[in-house]
PDB file of C-alpha atoms in Angstrom:
ATOM      1  CA  MET A 898      16.695  59.046  71.249  1.00  0.00           C
ATOM      2  CA  THR A 899      13.717  56.677  71.167  1.00  0.00           C
ATOM      3  CA  SER A 900      10.579  57.239  69.084  1.00  0.00           C
ATOM      4  CA  ILE A 901       6.980  56.768  70.177  1.00  0.00           C
ATOM      5  CA  LEU A 902       7.030  53.201  68.803  1.00  0.00           C
ATOM      6  CA  GLY A 903       9.828  52.153  71.156  1.00  0.00           C
ATOM      7  CA  GLN A 904      12.587  51.831  68.523  1.00  0.00           C
ATOM      8  CA  PRO A 905      15.041  54.434  67.307  1.00  0.00           C
ATOM      9  CA  PRO A 906      13.998  55.893  63.910  1.00  0.00           C
ATOM     10  CA  ARG A 907      17.242  54.661  62.305  1.00  0.00           C
ATOM     11  CA  ARG A 908      16.582  51.041  63.347  1.00  0.00           C
ATOM     12  CA  ARG A 909      12.964  51.174  62.090  1.00  0.00           C
ATOM     13  CA  PHE A 910      14.195  52.557  58.747  1.00  0.00           C
ATOM     14  CA  LEU A 911      16.821  49.817  58.390  1.00  0.00           C
ATOM     15  CA  LYS A 912      14.306  47.060  59.199  1.00  0.00           C
ATOM     16  CA  SER A 913      11.816  48.462  56.692  1.00  0.00           C
ATOM     17  CA  ALA A 914      14.463  48.847  53.980  1.00  0.00           C
ATOM     18  CA  PHE A 915      15.711  45.285  54.533  1.00  0.00           C
ATOM     19  CA  SER A 916      12.126  43.938  54.368  1.00  0.00           C
ATOM     20  CA  VAL A 917      11.453  45.757  51.094  1.00  0.00           C
ATOM     21  CA  LEU A 918      14.751  44.498  49.654  1.00  0.00           C
ATOM     22  CA  CYS A 919      13.962  40.892  50.611  1.00  0.00           C
ATOM     23  CA  LEU A 920      10.431  41.138  49.193  1.00  0.00           C
ATOM     24  CA  GLY A 921      11.803  42.553  45.940  1.00  0.00           C
ATOM     25  CA  LEU A 922      14.339  39.731  45.589  1.00  0.00           C
ATOM     26  CA  VAL A 923      11.722  37.063  46.308  1.00  0.00           C
ATOM     27  CA  ALA A 924       9.370  38.573  43.700  1.00  0.00           C
ATOM     28  CA  LYS A 925      12.195  38.917  41.131  1.00  0.00           C
ATOM     29  CA  PHE A 926      13.078  35.237  41.328  1.00  0.00           C
ATOM     30  CA  GLY A 927       9.420  34.192  41.016  1.00  0.00           C
ATOM     31  CA  LEU A 928       9.044  32.728  44.487  1.00  0.00           C
ATOM     32  CA  ILE A 929       5.902  34.751  45.254  1.00  0.00           C
ATOM     33  CA  PHE A 930       4.183  34.480  41.860  1.00  0.00           C
ATOM     34  CA  PRO A 931       4.962  31.010  40.466  1.00  0.00           C
ATOM     35  CA  ARG A 932       4.122  30.787  36.766  1.00  0.00           C
ATOM     36  CA  ALA A 933       2.955  27.160  37.165  1.00  0.00           C
ATOM     37  CA  ALA A 934       0.157  28.194  39.519  1.00  0.00           C
ATOM     38  CA  GLN A 935      -1.322  30.752  37.142  1.00  0.00           C
ATOM     39  CA  ALA A 936      -4.418  29.457  35.357  1.00  0.00           C
ATOM     40  CA  THR A 937      -4.728  29.416  31.594  1.00  0.00           C
ATOM     41  CA  TRP A 938      -7.574  31.378  30.027  1.00  0.00           C
ATOM     42  CA  PRO A 939      -9.566  29.697  27.223  1.00  0.00           C
ATOM     43  CA  GLU A 940      -9.908  32.938  25.231  1.00  0.00           C
ATOM     44  CA  LYS A 941     -11.725  31.459  22.194  1.00  0.00           C
ATOM     45  CA  ALA A 942     -14.328  29.797  24.411  1.00  0.00           C
ATOM     46  CA  PHE A 943     -15.096  33.037  26.265  1.00  0.00           C
ATOM     47  CA  HIS A 944     -15.478  34.951  22.984  1.00  0.00           C
ATOM     48  CA  ALA A 945     -17.795  32.338  21.424  1.00  0.00           C
ATOM     49  CA  LYS A 946     -21.472  33.309  21.179  1.00  0.00           C
ATOM     50  CA  LYS A 947     -23.097  29.855  20.867  1.00  0.00           C
ATOM     51  CA  LEU A 948     -23.024  26.873  23.200  1.00  0.00           C
ATOM     52  CA  SER A 949     -21.823  24.591  20.400  1.00  0.00           C
ATOM     53  CA  GLU A 950     -18.807  26.879  19.769  1.00  0.00           C
ATOM     54  CA  VAL A 951     -17.962  26.935  23.484  1.00  0.00           C
ATOM     55  CA  LEU A 952     -18.185  23.134  23.734  1.00  0.00           C
ATOM     56  CA  LEU A 953     -16.060  22.700  20.617  1.00  0.00           C
ATOM     57  CA  ASN A 954     -13.365  25.024  21.994  1.00  0.00           C
ATOM     58  CA  LEU A 955     -13.323  23.473  25.464  1.00  0.00           C
ATOM     59  CA  PHE A 956     -14.065  19.791  24.800  1.00  0.00           C
ATOM     60  CA  GLN A 957     -13.501  19.264  21.039  1.00  0.00           C
ATOM     61  CA  GLN A 958     -17.058  17.858  20.832  1.00  0.00           C
ATOM     62  CA  THR A 959     -20.582  19.302  20.867  1.00  0.00           C
ATOM     63  CA  GLU A 960     -22.919  16.373  21.620  1.00  0.00           C
ATOM     64  CA  THR A 961     -24.356  16.422  25.143  1.00  0.00           C
ATOM     65  CA  THR A 962     -26.688  14.013  26.871  1.00  0.00           C
ATOM     66  CA  LYS A 963     -29.397  15.547  29.055  1.00  0.00           C
ATOM     67  CA  THR A 964     -29.380  14.053  32.523  1.00  0.00           C
ATOM     68  CA  LYS A 965     -31.063  14.457  35.888  1.00  0.00           C
ATOM     69  CA  ARG A 966     -27.843  13.387  37.626  1.00  0.00           C
ATOM     70  CA  ILE A 967     -26.679  17.022  37.506  1.00  0.00           C
ATOM     71  CA  ARG A 968     -28.672  19.159  39.935  1.00  0.00           C
ATOM     72  CA  LEU A 969     -28.866  22.866  39.212  1.00  0.00           C
ATOM     73  CA  LYS A 970     -30.202  24.917  42.109  1.00  0.00           C
ATOM     74  CA  ILE A 971     -31.054  28.445  40.973  1.00  0.00           C
ATOM     75  CA  PRO A 972     -34.063  30.682  41.653  1.00  0.00           C
ATOM     76  CA  GLY A 973     -36.763  30.622  38.974  1.00  0.00           C
ATOM     77  CA  ILE A 974     -37.131  34.404  39.263  1.00  0.00           C
ATOM     78  CA  ALA A 975     -34.100  36.605  39.829  1.00  0.00           C
ATOM     79  CA  GLN A 976     -35.026  40.026  41.157  1.00  0.00           C
ATOM     80  CA  ASP A 977     -31.596  41.380  40.200  1.00  0.00           C
ATOM     81  CA  GLY A 978     -29.635  39.854  37.322  1.00  0.00           C
ATOM     82  CA  ALA A 979     -26.383  41.190  38.758  1.00  0.00           C
ATOM     83  CA  PHE A 980     -26.510  38.730  41.630  1.00  0.00           C
ATOM     84  CA  VAL A 981     -27.978  35.285  40.862  1.00  0.00           C
ATOM     85  CA  PRO A 982     -26.901  32.473  43.238  1.00  0.00           C
ATOM     86  CA  VAL A 983     -26.147  29.125  41.589  1.00  0.00           C
ATOM     87  CA  THR A 984     -25.373  25.753  43.172  1.00  0.00           C
ATOM     88  CA  VAL A 985     -24.413  22.722  41.063  1.00  0.00           C
ATOM     89  CA  THR A 986     -24.129  19.193  42.440  1.00  0.00           C
ATOM     90  CA  SER A 987     -23.880  15.895  40.627  1.00  0.00           C
ATOM     91  CA  THR A 988     -24.017  12.182  41.237  1.00  0.00           C
ATOM     92  CA  LEU A 989     -22.063  11.486  38.045  1.00  0.00           C
ATOM     93  CA  LYS A 990     -18.766   9.682  38.621  1.00  0.00           C
ATOM     94  CA  GLN A 991     -15.386  10.892  37.347  1.00  0.00           C
ATOM     95  CA  VAL A 992     -16.451  14.488  36.562  1.00  0.00           C
ATOM     96  CA  ASP A 993     -13.317  16.412  35.572  1.00  0.00           C
ATOM     97  CA  ARG A 994     -14.811  19.602  34.119  1.00  0.00           C
ATOM     98  CA  LEU A 995     -17.928  21.702  34.698  1.00  0.00           C
ATOM     99  CA  VAL A 996     -19.110  24.641  32.572  1.00  0.00           C
ATOM    100  CA  ILE A 997     -21.886  27.166  33.268  1.00  0.00           C
ATOM    101  CA  PHE A 998     -23.381  28.944  30.273  1.00  0.00           C
ATOM    102  CA  VAL A 999     -26.084  31.648  29.736  1.00  0.00           C
ATOM    103  CA  ALA A1000     -26.938  32.141  26.065  1.00  0.00           C
ATOM    104  CA  GLN A1001     -28.529  35.602  26.515  1.00  0.00           C
ATOM    105  CA  ASN A1002     -25.424  37.170  28.080  1.00  0.00           C
ATOM    106  CA  PRO A1003     -22.973  39.294  26.053  1.00  0.00           C
ATOM    107  CA  VAL A1004     -20.324  36.746  27.125  1.00  0.00           C
ATOM    108  CA  PRO A1005     -22.296  33.472  27.305  1.00  0.00           C
ATOM    109  CA  LEU A1006     -19.608  31.340  29.015  1.00  0.00           C
ATOM    110  CA  ILE A1007     -19.954  32.193  32.691  1.00  0.00           C
ATOM    111  CA  ALA A1008     -17.568  29.754  34.375  1.00  0.00           C
ATOM    112  CA  ASP A1009     -15.265  26.863  33.564  1.00  0.00           C
ATOM    113  CA  PHE A1010     -14.249  24.653  36.494  1.00  0.00           C
ATOM    114  CA  GLU A1011     -11.574  21.950  36.239  1.00  0.00           C
ATOM    115  CA  LEU A1012     -12.127  19.341  38.934  1.00  0.00           C
ATOM    116  CA  SER A1013     -10.314  16.288  40.194  1.00  0.00           C
ATOM    117  CA  PRO A1014     -12.186  13.184  38.964  1.00  0.00           C
ATOM    118  CA  SER A1015     -12.138  11.785  42.486  1.00  0.00           C
ATOM    119  CA  MET A1016     -13.959  14.817  43.897  1.00  0.00           C
ATOM    120  CA  GLU A1017     -17.642  14.983  44.728  1.00  0.00           C
ATOM    121  CA  VAL A1018     -19.115  17.705  42.533  1.00  0.00           C
ATOM    122  CA  PHE A1019     -20.281  20.748  44.515  1.00  0.00           C
ATOM    123  CA  VAL A1020     -19.941  24.238  43.069  1.00  0.00           C
ATOM    124  CA  ARG A1021     -21.561  27.351  44.503  1.00  0.00           C
ATOM    125  CA  THR A1022     -21.161  30.743  42.866  1.00  0.00           C
ATOM    126  CA  ARG A1023     -23.009  33.886  41.857  1.00  0.00           C
ATOM    127  CA  ILE A1024     -23.532  34.823  38.233  1.00  0.00           C
ATOM    128  CA  ARG A1025     -24.758  37.785  36.215  1.00  0.00           C
ATOM    129  CA  MET A1026     -27.620  37.467  33.782  1.00  0.00           C
ATOM    130  CA  ALA A1027     -28.445  40.121  31.191  1.00  0.00           C
ATOM    131  CA  ASP A1028     -31.960  38.898  30.485  1.00  0.00           C
ATOM    132  CA  THR A1029     -34.451  36.074  31.030  1.00  0.00           C
ATOM    133  CA  GLY A1030     -33.150  32.803  29.643  1.00  0.00           C
ATOM    134  CA  HIS A1031     -31.756  29.338  30.290  1.00  0.00           C
ATOM    135  CA  VAL A1032     -28.820  28.628  32.556  1.00  0.00           C
ATOM    136  CA  ILE A1033     -27.055  25.568  31.141  1.00  0.00           C
ATOM    137  CA  VAL A1034     -24.579  23.371  32.996  1.00  0.00           C
ATOM    138  CA  VAL A1035     -22.375  20.918  31.087  1.00  0.00           C
ATOM    139  CA  ALA A1036     -20.221  18.325  32.889  1.00  0.00           C
ATOM    140  CA  ARG A1037     -17.620  16.024  31.363  1.00  0.00           C
ATOM    141  CA  ALA A1038     -17.548  12.585  32.983  1.00  0.00           C
ATOM    142  CA  ASP A1039     -15.545   9.666  31.562  1.00  0.00           C
ATOM    143  CA  GLY A1040     -15.043  11.615  28.315  1.00  0.00           C
ATOM    144  CA  LYS A1041     -18.774  12.132  27.713  1.00  0.00           C
ATOM    145  CA  LEU A1042     -20.688  15.405  28.024  1.00  0.00           C
ATOM    146  CA  TYR A1043     -23.823  15.630  30.160  1.00  0.00           C
ATOM    147  CA  SER A1044     -26.034  18.683  30.531  1.00  0.00           C
ATOM    148  CA  THR A1045     -28.963  20.156  32.395  1.00  0.00           C
ATOM    149  CA  GLN A1046     -30.659  23.519  32.200  1.00  0.00           C
ATOM    150  CA  LYS A1047     -33.171  25.717  33.981  1.00  0.00           C
ATOM    151  CA  GLN A1048     -35.193  28.728  32.865  1.00  0.00           C
ATOM    152  CA  VAL A1049     -34.618  31.873  34.971  1.00  0.00           C
ATOM    153  CA  SER A1050     -36.755  34.999  34.692  1.00  0.00           C
ATOM    154  CA  VAL A1051     -34.766  38.187  35.296  1.00  0.00           C
ATOM    155  CA  THR A1052     -36.663  41.315  36.343  1.00  0.00           C
ATOM    156  CA  VAL A1053     -33.674  43.721  36.242  1.00  0.00           C
ATOM    157  CA  GLY A1054     -30.733  42.817  33.965  1.00  0.00           C
ATOM    158  CA  GLY A1055     -27.293  42.608  35.488  1.00  0.00           C
ATOM    159  CA  CYS A1056     -24.942  42.865  32.491  1.00  0.00           C
TER     160      CYS A1056
END
């Protein structure tokens, strides 16, 4: 007796059962979800309410140098704070970490990117903003912190 799918029901059942068994064994031994690939979460930095606290938790320093070598492309007026496009580029050399921060948000630390120092810095994302305020980008290059910021007016809050 052959089913509509062209295989006997018993054979389809055995193939499915074997597939589920193999998938379970692979997951049990950690081959699907390697622990080394899971990112760490800087919990203290995400719970901090001030930029200086975030920088201290992430970089163990708070002094930043304002620079024009970090380019922050973001609209000056955001019609909807739930969906604000952000693009960050930089001509700084050896950037290994990039942080986006919005002081007016309930959780001010928006994003924390770890980069390869040999990479050209280009990050594009969308953020949420609760209210009008400054979007601040901090980059670590050669152990020093550099920052730039831009004022964004939000007409409808997104947080």
